[in-house]
Structure formats: C-alpha cells, structure tokens
Short mmCIF file of C-alpha atoms and ligand atoms in Angstrom, two decimals:
data_model
loop_
_atom_site.label_atom_id
_atom_site.label_comp_id
_atom_site.label_asym_id
_atom_site.label_seq_id
_atom_site.Cartn_x
_atom_site.Cartn_y
_atom_site.Cartn_z
CA MET A 61 -0.15 -0.04 0.16
CA GLU A 62 1.26 3.40 -0.99
CA PHE A 63 0.37 6.72 0.43
CA SER A 64 0.45 10.18 -0.68
CA LEU A 65 -0.53 13.78 -0.10
CA LYS A 66 -2.89 15.51 -1.96
CA HIS A 67 -3.55 19.40 -2.09
CA ASN A 68 -6.19 19.76 -5.00
CA THR A 69 -9.69 21.41 -4.20
CA PRO A 70 -12.50 18.44 -3.85
CA GLU A 71 -14.43 19.48 -6.86
CA ASN A 72 -10.98 19.36 -8.72
CA ALA A 73 -10.25 15.59 -7.78
CA ARG A 74 -8.91 13.14 -10.49
CA GLY A 75 -8.11 9.33 -10.51
CA ALA A 76 -10.12 6.42 -9.51
CA CYS A 77 -12.22 7.54 -6.73
CA GLN A 78 -12.83 10.27 -3.85
CA VAL A 79 -14.07 9.31 -0.79
CA LEU A 80 -16.47 11.60 0.68
CA THR A 81 -18.33 11.34 4.39
CA VAL A 82 -21.71 11.39 5.28
CA GLY A 83 -22.95 12.11 8.79
CA GLN A 84 -26.30 11.07 9.98
CA ALA A 85 -28.98 11.76 8.83
CA ARG A 86 -27.70 11.96 5.04
CA LYS A 87 -25.32 15.20 5.97
CA LEU A 88 -22.66 15.74 3.78
CA SER A 89 -19.01 16.92 4.86
CA LYS A 90 -18.13 20.49 3.93
CA ASN A 91 -15.94 18.75 1.03
CA GLY A 92 -18.92 16.80 -0.16
CA GLN A 93 -21.03 19.76 -0.03
CA ARG A 94 -18.53 21.37 -2.48
CA VAL A 95 -18.49 18.51 -4.66
CA ASP A 96 -22.13 18.32 -4.75
CA LYS A 97 -22.30 21.89 -5.83
CA ALA A 98 -19.91 20.89 -8.79
CA CYS A 99 -21.93 18.03 -9.86
CA LYS A 100 -24.97 20.12 -9.62
CA GLY A 101 -26.62 18.26 -6.68
CA VAL A 102 -26.34 14.79 -7.63
CA LEU A 103 -25.03 13.53 -4.53
CA SER A 104 -27.71 15.25 -2.36
CA SER A 105 -30.80 13.92 -4.37
CA VAL A 106 -28.97 10.56 -4.28
CA LEU A 107 -29.33 11.14 -0.66
CA LYS A 108 -32.55 12.60 -0.19
CA ARG A 109 -33.71 9.51 -2.45
CA GLY A 110 -32.67 7.65 0.48
CA ASP A 111 -30.24 5.46 -1.01
CA MET A 112 -27.95 6.34 2.33
CA GLU A 113 -28.60 7.19 5.77
CA GLY A 114 -25.17 7.75 6.79
CA ARG A 115 -24.92 5.14 9.49
CA LEU A 116 -21.59 4.18 10.45
CA GLY A 117 -19.78 1.92 8.16
CA GLN A 118 -22.51 2.31 5.34
CA THR A 119 -20.93 2.86 2.13
CA LEU A 120 -22.44 3.80 -1.50
CA LEU A 121 -20.22 3.83 -4.63
CA LEU A 122 -21.43 6.25 -7.32
CA PRO A 123 -19.63 5.33 -10.52
CA GLN A 124 -19.29 8.18 -13.08
CA VAL A 125 -20.97 11.55 -11.44
CA PRO A 126 -21.62 13.89 -14.45
CA GLY A 127 -19.92 17.07 -14.20
CA LEU A 128 -16.75 15.36 -12.23
CA ALA A 129 -13.43 14.39 -13.57
CA VAL A 130 -13.22 11.78 -10.93
CA GLN A 131 -13.98 8.22 -11.97
CA ARG A 132 -15.99 7.16 -8.66
CA VAL A 133 -17.10 8.75 -5.67
CA LEU A 134 -17.32 6.63 -2.80
CA LEU A 135 -19.83 7.87 0.20
CA VAL A 136 -18.67 6.30 3.49
CA GLY A 137 -21.24 6.74 6.43
CA CYS A 138 -19.80 8.36 9.83
CA GLY A 139 -22.90 8.16 11.95
CA LYS A 140 -23.43 10.51 14.41
CA ASP A 141 -21.01 13.36 15.33
CA SER A 142 -21.49 12.53 19.14
CA ASP A 143 -20.65 8.86 18.66
CA MET A 144 -17.39 9.35 16.98
CA ASN A 145 -14.47 7.65 18.81
CA GLU A 146 -11.09 6.18 18.11
CA ARG A 147 -12.63 2.59 17.52
CA ASN A 148 -15.42 4.10 15.06
CA TYR A 149 -12.99 6.19 13.26
CA ILE A 150 -11.01 2.73 12.50
CA ARG A 151 -14.38 1.21 11.44
CA ILE A 152 -14.99 3.91 8.73
CA ILE A 153 -11.33 3.22 7.58
CA ASN A 154 -11.94 -0.76 7.20
CA ALA A 155 -15.76 0.14 5.47
CA MET A 156 -13.98 2.20 3.08
CA ALA A 157 -10.92 -0.36 2.46
CA ARG A 158 -13.99 -3.07 1.93
CA ALA A 159 -15.58 -0.84 -0.54
CA LEU A 160 -13.00 -0.02 -2.51
CA ALA A 161 -11.74 -3.63 -2.59
CA ASP A 162 -14.95 -4.67 -4.22
CA SER A 163 -14.91 -1.54 -6.70
CA GLY A 164 -12.46 -1.44 -9.69
CA ALA A 165 -10.67 1.37 -8.08
CA ARG A 166 -6.99 1.18 -7.64
CA ASP A 167 -6.24 4.55 -5.98
CA ALA A 168 -8.41 6.99 -3.97
CA GLU A 169 -8.61 10.16 -2.45
CA PHE A 170 -9.63 10.75 1.22
CA TYR A 171 -10.03 13.84 3.53
CA PRO A 172 -8.98 12.90 6.82
CA GLU A 173 -10.36 16.29 8.16
CA ASP A 174 -14.10 15.31 7.13
CA VAL A 175 -14.09 13.02 10.30
CA LYS A 176 -14.25 14.92 13.50
CA LEU A 177 -12.68 13.16 16.22
CA LYS A 178 -12.26 14.87 19.52
CA GLY A 179 -8.94 15.25 20.95
CA ARG A 180 -7.20 13.76 18.06
CA ASP A 181 -5.30 16.00 15.56
CA LEU A 182 -4.71 15.38 11.76
CA PRO A 183 -1.36 13.24 12.13
CA TRP A 184 -3.32 11.02 14.25
CA LYS A 185 -5.90 10.36 11.94
CA ILE A 186 -3.66 9.75 8.93
CA ARG A 187 -1.34 7.49 11.18
CA HIS A 188 -4.24 5.29 11.93
CA ALA A 189 -5.88 5.40 8.54
CA ALA A 190 -2.35 4.41 6.78
CA LEU A 191 -1.70 1.61 9.57
CA THR A 192 -5.38 0.28 9.25
CA LEU A 193 -5.37 0.21 5.70
CA ALA A 194 -1.49 -1.43 5.49
CA ASN A 195 -2.60 -4.10 8.19
CA SER A 196 -5.68 -5.25 6.60
CA ASP A 197 -3.49 -5.64 3.16
CA TYR A 198 -1.32 -8.19 4.92
CA ARG A 199 -1.05 -11.77 3.58
CA PHE A 200 0.79 -14.52 4.74
CA ASP A 201 0.98 -17.12 1.67
CA GLN A 202 4.62 -17.76 1.19
CA LEU A 203 3.95 -21.55 1.99
CA LYS A 204 1.15 -22.03 -0.10
CA SER A 205 2.07 -24.05 -3.23
CA GLY A 206 -0.80 -22.21 -5.40
CA LYS A 207 0.03 -18.75 -6.79
CA PRO A 208 -1.05 -16.07 -4.23
CA GLU A 209 -4.50 -14.87 -5.76
CA ARG A 210 -3.87 -11.45 -7.55
CA ALA A 211 -4.44 -8.78 -4.79
CA ARG A 212 -7.43 -6.48 -6.13
CA GLY A 213 -8.61 -3.49 -4.43
CA LEU A 214 -6.68 -0.34 -3.04
CA ARG A 215 -2.98 0.00 -4.04
CA LYS A 216 -2.58 4.00 -3.49
CA LEU A 217 -4.39 6.24 -0.95
CA GLY A 218 -3.93 9.98 -1.34
CA PHE A 219 -4.70 12.08 1.79
CA ASN A 220 -5.95 15.44 1.10
CA VAL A 221 -4.66 18.06 3.33
CA THR A 222 -4.22 21.81 3.25
CA ARG A 223 -0.46 23.02 2.15
CA GLY A 224 0.37 23.98 5.65
CA ASP A 225 -0.54 20.59 7.01
CA ALA A 226 1.78 18.92 4.48
CA ALA A 227 4.93 18.42 6.79
CA ARG A 228 2.96 16.94 9.55
CA ALA A 229 1.10 15.07 7.60
CA ARG A 230 4.17 13.48 5.61
CA GLN A 231 5.68 12.74 9.21
CA ALA A 232 2.67 10.63 10.01
CA ILE A 233 2.72 8.97 6.55
CA GLU A 234 6.42 8.07 7.58
CA GLN A 235 5.78 7.18 10.65
CA ALA A 236 2.70 4.64 9.87
CA SER A 237 4.62 3.12 7.10
CA ALA A 238 7.63 2.35 9.25
CA ILE A 239 5.46 0.85 11.99
CA SER A 240 3.57 -1.53 9.55
CA ALA A 241 6.69 -2.50 7.77
CA GLY A 242 8.05 -3.49 11.39
CA MET A 243 4.37 -5.06 12.01
CA SER A 244 4.91 -7.02 8.83
CA LEU A 245 8.11 -8.41 9.78
CA ALA A 246 6.94 -9.43 13.06
CA ARG A 247 4.02 -11.17 11.93
CA ASP A 248 5.73 -13.18 9.36
CA LEU A 249 8.56 -14.42 11.91
CA GLY A 250 5.35 -15.24 14.23
CA ASN A 251 3.22 -17.07 11.44
CA LEU A 252 6.30 -19.15 10.02
CA PRO A 253 6.04 -22.62 11.58
CA ALA A 254 8.57 -23.79 14.00
CA ASN A 255 10.40 -26.03 11.52
CA VAL A 256 11.28 -23.08 9.54
CA CYS A 257 11.68 -20.18 12.10
CA THR A 258 14.47 -21.77 14.22
CA PRO A 259 16.66 -19.91 16.54
CA GLY A 260 19.13 -20.01 13.86
CA HIS A 261 16.26 -18.34 11.32
CA ILE A 262 15.79 -15.72 13.84
CA ALA A 263 19.63 -14.74 13.85
CA LYS A 264 19.58 -14.61 10.01
CA THR A 265 16.77 -12.54 9.98
CA ALA A 266 18.55 -9.85 12.16
CA ARG A 267 21.76 -10.39 9.99
CA GLN A 268 19.70 -9.56 6.97
CA LEU A 269 17.99 -6.51 8.53
CA ALA A 270 21.10 -5.09 9.47
CA SER A 271 23.14 -5.97 6.05
CA GLY A 272 23.86 -2.75 4.10
CA GLU A 273 22.64 -0.81 7.04
CA LYS A 274 25.06 1.91 8.64
CA ARG A 275 23.52 2.23 11.71
CA LEU A 276 22.51 -1.48 12.54
CA ARG A 277 25.02 -4.16 14.26
CA VAL A 278 24.47 -7.59 14.97
CA ASN A 279 26.10 -9.77 17.25
CA VAL A 280 25.18 -13.29 17.68
CA LEU A 281 26.26 -15.54 20.80
CA ASP A 282 26.18 -19.42 20.26
CA GLU A 283 26.07 -21.75 22.94
CA ALA A 284 29.74 -22.06 23.80
CA ASP A 285 29.65 -18.16 24.12
CA MET A 286 26.81 -18.51 26.48
CA LYS A 287 28.41 -21.01 28.52
CA LYS A 288 31.63 -18.61 28.93
CA LEU A 289 29.26 -16.17 30.00
CA LYS A 290 27.54 -18.32 32.57
CA MET A 291 24.17 -18.43 31.72
CA GLY A 292 23.20 -21.42 32.96
CA SER A 293 19.53 -20.56 33.02
CA LEU A 294 19.05 -19.79 29.18
CA LEU A 295 21.22 -23.14 28.45
CA SER A 296 18.92 -25.29 30.72
CA VAL A 297 16.16 -24.39 28.38
CA SER A 298 18.02 -25.44 25.23
CA ALA A 299 19.47 -28.44 26.79
CA GLY A 300 16.61 -30.77 25.35
CA SER A 301 16.73 -29.08 21.88
CA ARG A 302 18.70 -30.28 18.77
CA GLN A 303 18.47 -26.62 17.40
CA PRO A 304 21.33 -24.62 18.86
CA ALA A 305 20.31 -21.54 20.80
CA LYS A 306 21.13 -18.15 20.11
CA LEU A 307 21.32 -15.09 21.85
CA ILE A 308 20.99 -12.04 19.19
CA ALA A 309 22.09 -8.42 20.11
CA LEU A 310 20.79 -5.79 17.59
CA GLU A 311 22.24 -2.48 17.87
CA TYR A 312 20.92 0.62 16.45
CA ARG A 313 23.16 3.89 16.83
CA GLY A 314 21.26 6.79 15.70
CA ALA A 315 22.84 9.28 18.60
CA ALA A 316 25.99 9.79 20.00
CA ALA A 317 27.91 6.93 21.34
CA LYS A 318 27.48 8.32 24.84
CA GLU A 319 23.82 8.42 24.64
CA GLN A 320 22.47 5.47 26.84
CA PRO A 321 20.33 3.25 24.74
CA ILE A 322 16.66 1.94 25.11
CA ALA A 323 17.12 -1.79 25.52
CA LEU A 324 14.20 -4.12 24.30
CA VAL A 325 14.51 -7.87 25.35
CA GLY A 326 12.19 -10.12 23.47
CA LYS A 327 11.37 -13.77 24.38
CA GLY A 328 12.22 -16.03 21.63
CA VAL A 329 10.91 -19.55 22.13
CA THR A 330 10.45 -20.89 18.77
CA PHE A 331 8.40 -23.56 19.78
CA ASP A 332 7.19 -24.55 23.30
CA THR A 333 6.50 -28.02 24.13
CA GLY A 334 6.57 -27.29 27.61
CA GLY A 335 9.67 -29.65 27.91
CA ILE A 336 9.62 -32.43 30.42
CA SER A 337 6.58 -30.85 32.18
CA LEU A 338 5.09 -31.51 28.52
CA LYS A 339 1.94 -29.52 27.55
CA PRO A 340 -1.51 -31.25 26.72
CA GLY A 341 -2.08 -31.41 23.00
CA ALA A 342 -4.87 -28.98 22.32
CA ALA A 343 -3.77 -26.08 20.26
CA MET A 344 -0.06 -27.24 20.95
CA ASP A 345 0.55 -25.51 17.12
CA GLU A 346 -0.07 -22.40 18.79
CA MET A 347 3.36 -22.38 20.58
CA LYS A 348 5.16 -21.48 17.40
CA PHE A 349 3.84 -18.07 18.50
CA ASP A 350 6.13 -18.24 21.42
CA MET A 351 8.94 -16.34 19.83
CA CYS A 352 6.26 -13.08 19.03
CA GLY A 353 8.24 -10.93 21.70
CA ALA A 354 11.48 -11.46 19.83
CA ALA A 355 9.67 -10.70 16.49
CA SER A 356 8.30 -7.38 18.06
CA VAL A 357 11.87 -6.55 18.88
CA LEU A 358 13.12 -7.16 15.39
CA GLY A 359 9.80 -5.42 13.95
CA THR A 360 10.72 -2.43 16.12
CA LEU A 361 14.10 -1.95 15.23
CA LYS A 362 13.19 -2.19 11.51
CA ALA A 363 10.75 0.43 11.94
CA VAL A 364 13.42 2.81 14.19
CA ASN A 365 16.01 2.22 11.33
CA GLN A 366 13.47 2.76 8.31
CA MET A 367 12.94 6.18 10.27
CA GLN A 368 16.46 6.75 10.83
CA LEU A 369 15.61 7.99 14.28
CA PRO A 370 18.22 10.07 16.21
CA ILE A 371 18.31 7.89 19.20
CA ASN A 372 20.31 4.57 20.39
CA VAL A 373 18.25 1.28 21.01
CA VAL A 374 19.59 -2.39 21.34
CA GLY A 375 17.27 -5.35 20.72
CA ILE A 376 18.40 -8.65 22.44
CA VAL A 377 16.96 -11.87 21.65
CA PRO A 378 17.40 -15.03 23.55
CA ALA A 379 16.20 -17.76 20.92
CA THR A 380 15.48 -21.31 21.66
CA GLU A 381 13.32 -24.27 21.45
CA ASN A 382 11.70 -25.92 24.42
CA MET A 383 11.77 -29.39 23.78
CA PRO A 384 11.66 -32.85 26.04
CA ASP A 385 14.49 -34.92 25.26
CA GLY A 386 17.30 -37.52 27.03
CA LEU A 387 19.32 -34.44 27.94
CA ALA A 388 16.44 -32.07 28.66
CA THR A 389 16.11 -30.36 32.20
CA LYS A 390 13.95 -32.28 34.77
CA PRO A 391 11.61 -30.89 37.28
CA GLY A 392 13.65 -30.13 40.48
CA ASP A 393 17.05 -29.60 38.61
CA ILE A 394 18.95 -26.52 39.88
CA VAL A 395 20.94 -24.28 37.74
CA THR A 396 23.09 -20.82 38.33
CA SER A 397 22.20 -18.09 36.32
CA MET A 398 24.35 -15.64 34.98
CA SER A 399 23.78 -13.36 37.89
CA GLY A 400 24.92 -15.83 40.39
CA GLN A 401 21.60 -16.61 41.55
CA THR A 402 20.53 -20.19 41.54
CA ILE A 403 16.81 -21.41 40.30
CA GLU A 404 15.17 -24.51 41.09
CA ILE A 405 13.43 -25.66 38.01
CA LEU A 406 10.23 -27.05 39.38
CA ASN A 407 8.15 -26.80 36.05
CA THR A 408 9.88 -26.97 32.67
CA ASP A 409 7.17 -24.93 31.04
CA ALA A 410 7.84 -22.10 32.69
CA GLU A 411 10.82 -21.46 30.51
CA GLY A 412 10.37 -17.96 29.26
CA ARG A 413 11.68 -16.61 32.64
CA LEU A 414 14.54 -18.62 32.25
CA ILE A 415 15.88 -17.44 29.18
CA LEU A 416 14.75 -13.78 30.09
CA CYS A 417 16.70 -13.80 32.95
CA ASP A 418 20.02 -14.25 31.62
CA ALA A 419 19.17 -11.98 28.81
CA LEU A 420 18.08 -9.37 30.92
CA THR A 421 21.40 -9.72 32.91
CA TYR A 422 23.10 -9.64 29.42
CA ALA A 423 21.32 -6.47 28.79
CA GLY A 424 23.03 -4.40 31.79
CA LYS A 425 26.00 -4.54 29.95
CA PHE A 426 25.01 -1.93 27.44
CA LYS A 427 24.13 0.46 30.31
CA PRO A 428 20.69 1.12 29.16
CA ARG A 429 18.91 3.86 30.18
CA CYS A 430 15.64 1.71 30.62
CA VAL A 431 14.83 -1.94 29.61
CA ILE A 432 11.61 -3.02 28.21
CA ASP A 433 11.13 -7.15 27.89
CA ILE A 434 8.34 -8.53 25.67
CA ALA A 435 7.19 -11.83 26.29
CA THR A 436 4.37 -14.18 25.68
CA LEU A 437 5.04 -15.59 29.29
CA THR A 438 1.98 -16.86 30.88
CA GLY A 439 -1.49 -18.16 29.97
CA ALA A 440 -2.63 -16.50 33.28
CA ALA A 441 -2.43 -12.80 31.39
CA ILE A 442 -5.18 -14.16 29.17
CA ILE A 443 -7.21 -15.30 32.01
CA ALA A 444 -6.66 -11.76 33.98
CA LEU A 445 -6.97 -9.57 30.94
CA GLY A 446 -8.30 -11.30 27.84
CA LYS A 447 -7.29 -10.45 24.56
CA VAL A 448 -7.50 -6.51 24.58
CA PRO A 449 -4.51 -5.34 26.57
CA SER A 450 -1.18 -6.67 27.01
CA ALA A 451 -0.13 -6.77 30.69
CA VAL A 452 2.58 -4.39 32.05
CA LEU A 453 4.51 -4.40 35.39
CA GLY A 454 7.72 -2.95 36.29
CA ASN A 455 10.06 -1.15 38.69
CA ASP A 456 9.81 2.57 37.31
CA ARG A 457 6.77 4.62 37.92
CA GLY A 458 7.86 6.90 35.16
CA LEU A 459 8.39 4.20 32.67
CA ILE A 460 5.17 2.47 33.11
CA ASP A 461 3.12 5.52 32.83
CA ALA A 462 4.86 6.52 29.63
CA LEU A 463 4.28 3.05 28.02
CA ILE A 464 0.42 3.44 29.31
CA LYS A 465 0.42 6.60 27.53
CA CYS A 466 1.81 5.46 24.27
CA GLY A 467 -0.17 2.71 24.27
CA HIS A 468 -3.29 4.78 23.80
CA GLN A 469 -1.71 7.00 21.62
CA ILE A 470 -1.14 4.16 19.14
CA GLU A 471 -4.17 2.13 20.01
CA ASP A 472 -2.02 -0.77 21.28
CA LYS A 473 -3.29 -0.65 24.70
CA ILE A 474 -1.51 -2.07 27.97
CA TRP A 475 -2.89 -2.54 31.52
CA GLU A 476 -0.83 -2.46 34.74
CA LEU A 477 -0.79 -5.46 37.40
CA PRO A 478 0.82 -4.86 40.91
CA LEU A 479 4.51 -6.08 41.43
CA TRP A 480 4.04 -5.85 45.28
CA ASP A 481 6.50 -7.74 47.21
CA GLU A 482 3.68 -9.53 48.95
CA TYR A 483 4.04 -11.93 45.75
CA GLN A 484 7.82 -12.35 46.14
CA ASP A 485 6.88 -15.10 48.80
CA GLN A 486 5.35 -17.45 46.32
CA LEU A 487 8.98 -18.11 44.81
CA LYS A 488 10.48 -19.52 47.96
CA SER A 489 12.54 -22.62 47.31
CA ASN A 490 13.70 -24.88 49.88
CA PHE A 491 16.90 -25.74 48.07
CA ALA A 492 17.94 -22.52 45.65
CA ASP A 493 17.80 -19.14 45.62
CA MET A 494 14.05 -19.07 44.18
CA ALA A 495 11.74 -21.37 42.08
CA ASN A 496 10.72 -20.85 38.83
CA ILE A 497 7.08 -21.07 39.60
CA GLY A 498 4.92 -19.47 42.16
CA GLY A 499 1.88 -21.86 42.00
CA ARG A 500 -1.65 -21.15 40.64
CA ASP A 501 -2.51 -17.62 41.83
CA ALA A 502 -1.50 -14.41 40.09
CA GLY A 503 0.27 -16.25 37.73
CA THR A 504 1.37 -13.30 35.53
CA ILE A 505 2.27 -11.25 38.70
CA THR A 506 5.02 -13.66 40.18
CA ALA A 507 6.27 -14.37 36.58
CA ALA A 508 7.14 -10.67 36.79
CA CYS A 509 8.36 -11.19 40.44
CA PHE A 510 10.92 -13.64 39.44
CA LEU A 511 11.98 -11.28 36.30
CA SER A 512 12.42 -8.39 38.70
CA ARG A 513 15.03 -10.36 40.74
CA PHE A 514 17.22 -9.65 37.57
CA THR A 515 16.43 -6.05 36.84
CA LYS A 516 17.68 -4.21 39.95
CA ASP A 517 20.27 -1.81 38.38
CA TYR A 518 18.28 -0.22 36.09
CA LYS A 519 14.47 1.18 35.06
CA TRP A 520 12.47 -1.89 33.85
CA ALA A 521 9.14 -2.56 32.53
CA HIS A 522 8.02 -6.03 31.32
CA LEU A 523 5.15 -6.70 28.77
CA ASP A 524 3.34 -10.16 28.81
CA ILE A 525 1.87 -10.38 25.38
CA ALA A 526 0.29 -13.79 25.70
CA GLY A 527 -2.94 -12.44 25.05
CA THR A 528 -2.24 -9.81 22.53
CA ALA A 529 0.67 -11.52 20.03
CA TRP A 530 -1.90 -13.45 18.01
CA LYS A 531 -5.19 -14.48 17.40
CA SER A 532 -6.63 -18.04 17.53
CA GLY A 533 -9.82 -19.73 15.51
CA GLU A 534 -10.42 -18.43 12.16
CA ASP A 535 -8.30 -15.69 12.09
CA LYS A 536 -5.27 -17.69 13.43
CA GLY A 537 -2.27 -15.37 12.68
CA ALA A 538 0.28 -13.03 14.52
CA THR A 539 -0.80 -9.60 15.05
CA GLY A 540 2.12 -7.87 15.02
CA ARG A 541 1.89 -6.04 18.46
CA PRO A 542 3.43 -4.53 20.47
CA VAL A 543 5.58 -2.92 17.41
CA PRO A 544 3.26 -0.02 17.53
CA LEU A 545 3.33 0.43 21.14
CA LEU A 546 7.35 0.05 21.40
CA THR A 547 7.71 2.21 18.34
CA GLN A 548 5.52 5.04 19.85
CA TYR A 549 7.48 5.09 22.86
CA ILE A 550 10.90 5.35 21.14
CA LEU A 551 9.37 8.20 19.35
CA SER A 552 8.36 9.74 22.47
CA GLN A 553 11.65 9.57 23.79
CA ILE A 554 13.44 11.56 21.12
CA LYS A 555 14.73 14.74 22.32
CA PRO A 556 12.98 17.82 20.64
N1 LIG B 67 4.67 -19.62 26.45
C1 LIG B 67 3.68 -20.12 27.70
C2 LIG B 67 2.90 -19.00 28.11
C3 LIG B 67 1.50 -19.36 27.19
C4 LIG B 67 0.70 -20.15 27.42
C5 LIG B 67 1.20 -18.06 26.24
C6 LIG B 67 -0.52 -20.26 26.28
C7 LIG B 67 -0.05 -18.05 25.59
C8 LIG B 67 -0.75 -19.07 25.69
C9 LIG B 67 4.76 -20.22 28.52
O1 LIG B 67 5.90 -20.35 28.56
C10 LIG B 67 4.23 -21.19 29.70
O2 LIG B 67 3.95 -22.38 29.46
N2 LIG B 67 3.91 -20.41 30.92
C11 LIG B 67 3.07 -21.35 31.88
C12 LIG B 67 3.77 -21.00 33.16
C13 LIG B 67 3.51 -22.12 34.43
C14 LIG B 67 3.81 -23.29 34.01
C15 LIG B 67 3.86 -21.36 35.55
C16 LIG B 67 1.63 -21.14 31.90
O3 LIG B 67 1.28 -20.07 31.73
O4 LIG B 67 0.73 -22.28 31.76
MN1 LIG B 68 6.04 -22.90 28.38
ZN1 LIG B 69 6.57 -20.40 26.54
#
C-alpha cells in the first residue's frame, strides 16, 4: 500500500475514486457539499432519495458522476457526530477499504479532516488510517503452493490536506509506513512454522535486517559463548533441543555513542512443548508463536531504522526451542543464572523467565537508560485481561506511565498489574535462591516477580503479550503487537 499527499480542491479531484463522508442523517461533509455543487446536486439528490442514511460504516459507490473528473465517488457513513471515537474512526477506514476492494478502483483520495474526532489531531487520523489500511493488506501465503490470488483493491491512497499541514501529514505517513513494515516483519516471523523459524532463522533475519545498513550492527552469541558468560539458566532450556540456541544483540546507533540506549529484550522460544513438563496436545501448534516477543523487537528495530531516528536502541533476543529429550532439564533440577542466583526449576514449562533472566542480566552490559522486555510469558495474562491489552509490570513509575500513555496514543493498549513485594514469597524454594514457578495464584505477577530479581540495576518494564501477540480460531495469525507501542515509545523519547 502506497500513501501520498494531495492538495487539490475537492471539486477538482481526478483519478479512480474520491471518498466523501456522510454523517447521520444524510449530512454531507464540507468537502462533500463543494463536490455536490460541482455536480449540480447529484450527491444530495441521491441522499434525499434515501439511498444512504449515513450510518456508521455504511457505504455507497457512485460510478461516474456527471460533472466530475474523478471516476467514482464513494460515500462513507460516519454515524452521529456525538458517537465518533477512535474505534469508530477505524471502522470507517475498514468500511472504506472493503468498499474499495469490491470496486475496480486502485487508488483513492480521502479527506481526513472530514471526520471530526475529539482530542485527535490530523497526524493521528492519518497515522491510523494508514496503519489500518496497511494492516488489512497483509497476507501470509509464502507457504501455499498455488499462485497467490492476485491482490485486488486499493493500491494507493492520497490524503488530501492543506499545504500548511503537509509537513505534519508527511511525517505521519512516514511513521505509519515504518510501523506497518515493522509489524509485517513481526507477523511473518510469528506465522512461520517452527520447523522454518528456528533460533538460527531468527539470527539470520537479524543479520539480513542489518546488512547494508550503516546504523545497525548484529552480534550473535552461540551456546559456547553463553557457557563462557555462565548463562546456566538460558542453557537449561536449550539443553533438550537439537536446534542450537542463539543470543542475538541488534544495535541501532542513531545518536552519539555516549547516549544510553533503550534496550528491548524479546522472548524467542521458537517452539514451546513445555519440555519434560509436557503441555497437553490441544492447540499446541500455537506455541510456534512463543517467539512473538522476539519478533516484536526485530520489527521495532526495523521501524526505527526505516525512520532513521536520532536515538540509540539495542534489541536483545534469547532464541531457543523448549523440547523434551534425554538431556532435557528435569523438574527439580537446579541451575545457576548469569547473575549468580540459583534457580530450582519446578516446572520446565515456565521456560520464558529462564531465558529472559540471563538476557536481562546481559542487557545490563549495554548501560541502558531503560529496559523493556516483551514476552508471551503466561497463560494467566489471558485469564486476567483477555485479549485486549497486554499486561505491564515494572520497577519504575515513570516508565510504566509513559508506556501506558503511548499505548493509548497508538491504540496498542496495555494495563498494569501490581508488582507488590507480598507476591515474592510465592517463589520460595527449599533448595535454591528461588523457584521458577509461584503456584496457581497470580501467575502473571509471580512471573514478573521472578524477572524483577534480575533487573535491579536499571529502570525496567515487562510486557506480557500472551493475549495480544496472536489470534486463534478462524483468524489465526500473528498480530504484530506490540510493535506500534514500542515504536511510539521510542518516538516519544526523542529529544526535541
Ligand atoms: N508460552 C507459555 C505461555 C502461554 C501459554 C502463552 C498459552 C500463551 C498461551 C509459557 O511458556 C508457559 O508455558 N507458561 C506457563 C507457566 C506455568 C508453568 C507457571 C503457563 O502459563 O501455564
Ligand atoms: Mn512454557
Ligand atoms: Zn513459553
């Protein structure tokens, strides 16, 4: 999908289609009224005849309106002004995309200021229209043998804005394009099956991302390197796997070397069988998505690099499978993490925290200004919050508040759970410094408590994306979340 800016007056639109909004009841937007005048009242007489109320999401395509140069006019209903909100705005964009896909139009022109949305400025409207359209355009058919069906529908959308708004509008388009490119990469990695998307494949993807890019640098540690660094916890998860684990560090340098980087640490379990604490069979295929945290880190770095932002970011990805095997870790085994703390592994299915703790200790080497880890960590996050927000917990009020705000801004929401000391008791072990599970209660919180023991040296937030990283059922597939949130946060941290 391509996006551009247009500055022509509405009555002089050319090209395949012009999109005009209609509010309830049958009220043409200002631009619509001007076009109506130019075509001598065709639009208003169609509306008067009752062909369209202007209900939210309703569409009416008028091919060839006499008096207009544009080939088609698409009327899109916006409902009542008082009902307009962020979700309804996105519904309007989706309705427009569907109607255009059914028409022959390959390009269209849209007037974002036609939709009145309280508290949201022009760049917001452009960013979200572009993101919605680009995301609805996403297909994953690289593993189907047939030729992909020829994509019909919209290829190019022009946003019509005043010349005075051009600079802001252009920046919004650039941000949306970067975020959607990052989301596509994250979705592709997530959707790839685990026999293709191995730890080695993720490392290769990071290398490809950096190749030829001046500001990106990759370093991949193999298991021998991890052993030297005493990452006993990470290595205990890969012990049962024939696929060698990788620890990937992808550095983006867009500011002076002395500027501390934002560190993103993403869980990269390319398949989670549970290990010796084997998972039940139902829907186990979905555990190929257990590397979506890692995918969101690579996707965010792709977006940051595409925008060439003046900031430093480091992405750290521990990548491994979690498999049962003769050499696999067993319940009761005790390992020593890179931090020196010992861990009694009571359940090998709580493997995410075991790879993250060593990656979080490693992240400290980069002297980060803050660390955000992203992980499909606990089924309990879905029980607590469903599939609407990701869960956030951490040790720094300012960081958490900033992330929550960015989540609202970019419609990639998160909700905080308490990381109170009382919960730490659930991790007591009779034989080691801590156990890797904390019982049935508050599973998302005790997982974060475990991580908190490795993040004392820096500002840290943890995102549990178990409910938001992919969809199940008919729409099964990776969502690309939280690439929008992470990118928005990095944008918000750029010095003016
Ligand atoms: N990857 C899973 C978490 C998960 C499960 C995400 C289902 C999305 C859907 C994680 O490694 C895991 O198995 N967690 C266990 C932790 C438990 C053993 C303490 C869980 O949530 O059951
Ligand atoms: Mn698990
Ligand atoms: Zn897992």
